[in-house]
CSV table of C-alpha atoms in Angstrom, one decimal:
chain,number,residue,atom,x,y,z
W,1,MET,CA,13.3,56.4,84.2
W,2,ILE,CA,15.9,55.6,81.6
W,3,VAL,CA,19.6,56.2,82.4
W,4,SER,CA,22.2,56.5,79.6
W,5,LEU,CA,25.8,57.5,79.3
W,6,ARG,CA,27.3,59.6,76.4
W,7,ARG,CA,30.6,61.1,75.6
W,8,PRO,CA,30.4,64.9,75.7
W,9,ASP,CA,30.8,66.7,72.4
W,10,ALA,CA,31.8,70.3,72.0
W,11,ASP,CA,28.2,71.4,72.7
W,12,ALA,CA,28.1,69.6,76.0
W,13,PHE,CA,31.6,70.5,77.3
W,14,GLU,CA,30.3,73.5,79.3
W,15,THR,CA,27.7,71.2,80.9
W,16,LEU,CA,30.6,68.9,81.9
W,17,LEU,CA,32.5,71.7,83.5
W,18,THR,CA,29.5,73.0,85.3
W,19,LEU,CA,28.9,69.5,86.8
W,20,SER,CA,32.5,69.2,87.7
W,21,HIS,CA,32.3,72.5,89.5
W,22,GLU,CA,29.2,71.3,91.4
W,23,GLN,CA,31.1,68.2,92.4
W,24,HIS,CA,34.0,70.2,93.7
W,25,ASP,CA,31.6,72.4,95.7
W,26,HIS,CA,29.9,69.3,97.1
W,27,GLU,CA,33.2,67.9,98.3
W,28,ALA,CA,34.5,71.3,99.5
W,29,LEU,CA,37.4,71.2,97.0
W,30,PRO,CA,38.8,74.2,95.2
W,31,PHE,CA,37.8,74.4,91.5
W,32,ASP,CA,40.2,75.8,88.9
W,33,ARG,CA,38.5,75.7,85.6
W,34,THR,CA,41.6,75.9,83.4
W,35,PRO,CA,43.4,72.7,84.5
W,36,VAL,CA,40.1,70.8,84.9
W,37,ALA,CA,39.1,71.7,81.3
W,38,ALA,CA,42.6,70.8,80.1
W,39,THR,CA,42.4,67.4,81.8
W,40,PHE,CA,38.9,66.7,80.3
W,41,ASN,CA,40.2,67.7,76.9
W,42,THR,CA,43.2,65.3,77.3
W,43,LEU,CA,40.9,62.4,78.1
W,44,LEU,CA,38.5,63.2,75.4
W,45,SER,CA,41.2,63.4,72.8
W,46,GLN,CA,43.1,60.3,74.0
W,47,PRO,CA,40.4,57.7,74.8
W,48,GLU,CA,43.1,55.0,75.4
W,49,ARG,CA,43.8,56.9,78.7
W,50,GLY,CA,40.2,56.9,79.9
W,51,ASP,CA,36.6,57.6,79.3
W,52,VAL,CA,34.5,60.7,80.2
W,53,PHE,CA,30.7,60.2,80.2
W,54,LEU,CA,27.8,62.5,80.9
W,55,ILE,CA,24.9,60.8,82.7
W,56,ASP,CA,21.5,61.5,81.2
W,57,VAL,CA,18.1,60.6,82.7
W,58,GLU,CA,15.0,60.4,80.6
W,59,HIS,CA,12.1,61.0,82.9
W,60,GLU,CA,8.5,61.9,82.0
W,61,GLY,CA,9.4,62.5,78.4
W,62,GLU,CA,12.3,64.9,79.2
W,63,THR,CA,16.0,64.2,79.0
W,64,GLU,CA,18.3,65.9,81.6
W,65,THR,CA,22.0,65.7,82.1
W,66,ILE,CA,22.4,65.0,85.8
W,67,GLY,CA,26.0,63.9,86.4
W,68,PHE,CA,29.2,62.7,84.9
W,69,LEU,CA,31.7,59.9,85.2
W,70,VAL,CA,35.5,59.6,84.6
W,71,VAL,CA,37.2,56.2,84.3
W,72,ALA,CA,41.0,56.2,83.8
W,73,TYR,CA,42.8,53.1,82.5
W,74,SER,CA,45.9,51.8,84.1
W,75,PHE,CA,47.8,48.5,84.8
W,76,SER,CA,48.1,46.6,88.0
W,77,VAL,CA,50.5,43.8,88.8
W,78,GLU,CA,48.5,43.1,92.0
W,79,ASN,CA,45.3,42.7,90.0
W,80,GLY,CA,46.9,40.9,87.1
W,81,GLY,CA,46.4,43.2,84.2
W,82,SER,CA,44.6,46.3,83.0
W,83,VAL,CA,42.3,48.1,85.4
W,84,GLY,CA,39.7,50.8,85.2
W,85,VAL,CA,39.9,53.4,87.9
W,86,ILE,CA,36.7,55.4,88.6
W,87,ASP,CA,38.3,58.8,89.2
W,88,GLN,CA,35.1,60.8,89.3
W,89,PHE,CA,31.5,59.8,89.7
W,90,PHE,CA,29.0,62.6,90.4
W,91,ILE,CA,25.2,62.6,90.4
W,92,GLN,CA,23.4,65.8,91.3
W,93,GLN,CA,21.9,65.7,94.8
W,94,ARG,CA,18.3,65.7,93.8
W,95,TRP,CA,18.9,62.5,91.7
W,96,ARG,CA,20.7,60.5,94.3
W,97,ARG,CA,19.1,57.4,95.9
W,98,GLN,CA,16.7,57.1,92.9
W,99,GLY,CA,18.5,54.2,91.2
W,100,VAL,CA,20.7,56.2,88.8
W,101,GLY,CA,24.0,55.0,90.2
W,102,SER,CA,22.7,51.4,90.2
W,103,GLN,CA,22.1,51.7,86.4
W,104,VAL,CA,25.5,53.4,85.8
W,105,ILE,CA,27.8,50.9,87.5
W,106,PRO,CA,26.9,48.0,85.1
W,107,HIS,CA,27.7,50.2,82.2
W,108,VAL,CA,31.1,51.1,83.7
W,109,GLU,CA,31.9,47.5,84.3
W,110,ALA,CA,30.8,46.5,80.8
W,111,ARG,CA,33.0,49.2,79.3
W,112,ALA,CA,35.9,48.1,81.4
W,113,LYS,CA,35.5,44.5,80.1
W,114,GLU,CA,35.5,45.9,76.5
W,115,LYS,CA,38.8,47.5,77.3
W,116,GLU,CA,40.1,44.1,78.6
W,117,CYS,CA,40.3,45.3,82.2
W,118,VAL,CA,40.4,42.6,84.9
W,119,ALA,CA,39.2,44.9,87.7
W,120,VAL,CA,37.6,48.2,88.5
W,121,ILE,CA,39.1,50.3,91.3
W,122,LEU,CA,37.5,53.2,93.1
W,123,GLU,CA,38.0,55.5,96.0
W,124,VAL,CA,35.4,56.3,98.7
W,125,ASN,CA,35.8,58.7,101.5
W,126,ILE,CA,36.2,56.6,104.7
W,127,GLY,CA,33.4,58.5,106.4
W,128,ASN,CA,30.9,58.0,103.6
W,129,LYS,CA,29.1,54.9,104.8
W,130,GLY,CA,26.3,55.3,102.2
W,131,ALA,CA,28.8,55.2,99.3
W,132,ARG,CA,30.6,52.2,100.8
W,133,LEU,CA,27.4,50.3,101.2
W,134,PHE,CA,26.3,51.3,97.7
W,135,TYR,CA,29.5,49.9,96.1
W,136,GLU,CA,29.5,46.8,98.3
W,137,GLN,CA,26.2,45.8,96.9
W,138,PHE,CA,28.0,45.5,93.5
W,139,ASP,CA,30.7,43.3,95.2
W,140,TYR,CA,33.3,46.0,95.5
W,141,GLN,CA,35.5,45.2,98.5
W,142,PRO,CA,37.4,47.6,100.8
W,143,ARG,CA,41.1,46.9,101.1
W,144,ARG,CA,41.8,46.6,104.8
W,145,GLN,CA,44.8,48.5,106.2
W,146,HIS,CA,45.2,50.6,103.0
W,147,CYS,CA,45.0,54.3,102.5
W,148,ILE,CA,45.5,56.2,99.2
W,149,MET,CA,48.3,58.6,99.3
W,150,THR,CA,49.0,61.4,96.8
W,151,LYS,CA,51.8,63.8,96.0
W,152,ARG,CA,51.2,66.5,93.4
W,153,LEU,CA,54.0,67.0,91.0
């Protein structure tokens, strides 16, 4: 199995939206296509703000798009410089626990280094022990006594 990342072109944009809808359904979140599409378009047209990648798997001579990844770039005084924030990381259910994510994370970290990031930050649902253990095997550490808070403007 060969895993690769690619930036979606116009022909793959609908696939990206379909995968995003699947992710929202999986996480029991509402999906509003118009703002999601606008946000993806912003990132794709302004790569300094972040990267959007489709995740492809080549298996038994066939290539299939099975997920997507969004990394936003920011700055952190606490971390001492630029950081990559994994905002979205989705792999279709039938491809999970098959080593796809383990091949994607090194690509993300290499890209973050190319962008001169000093750290990669991500968010995991506190109840998702499997995801926490997955990221910990790549040396991601939970921040004790912290929670992420959001206010929509």
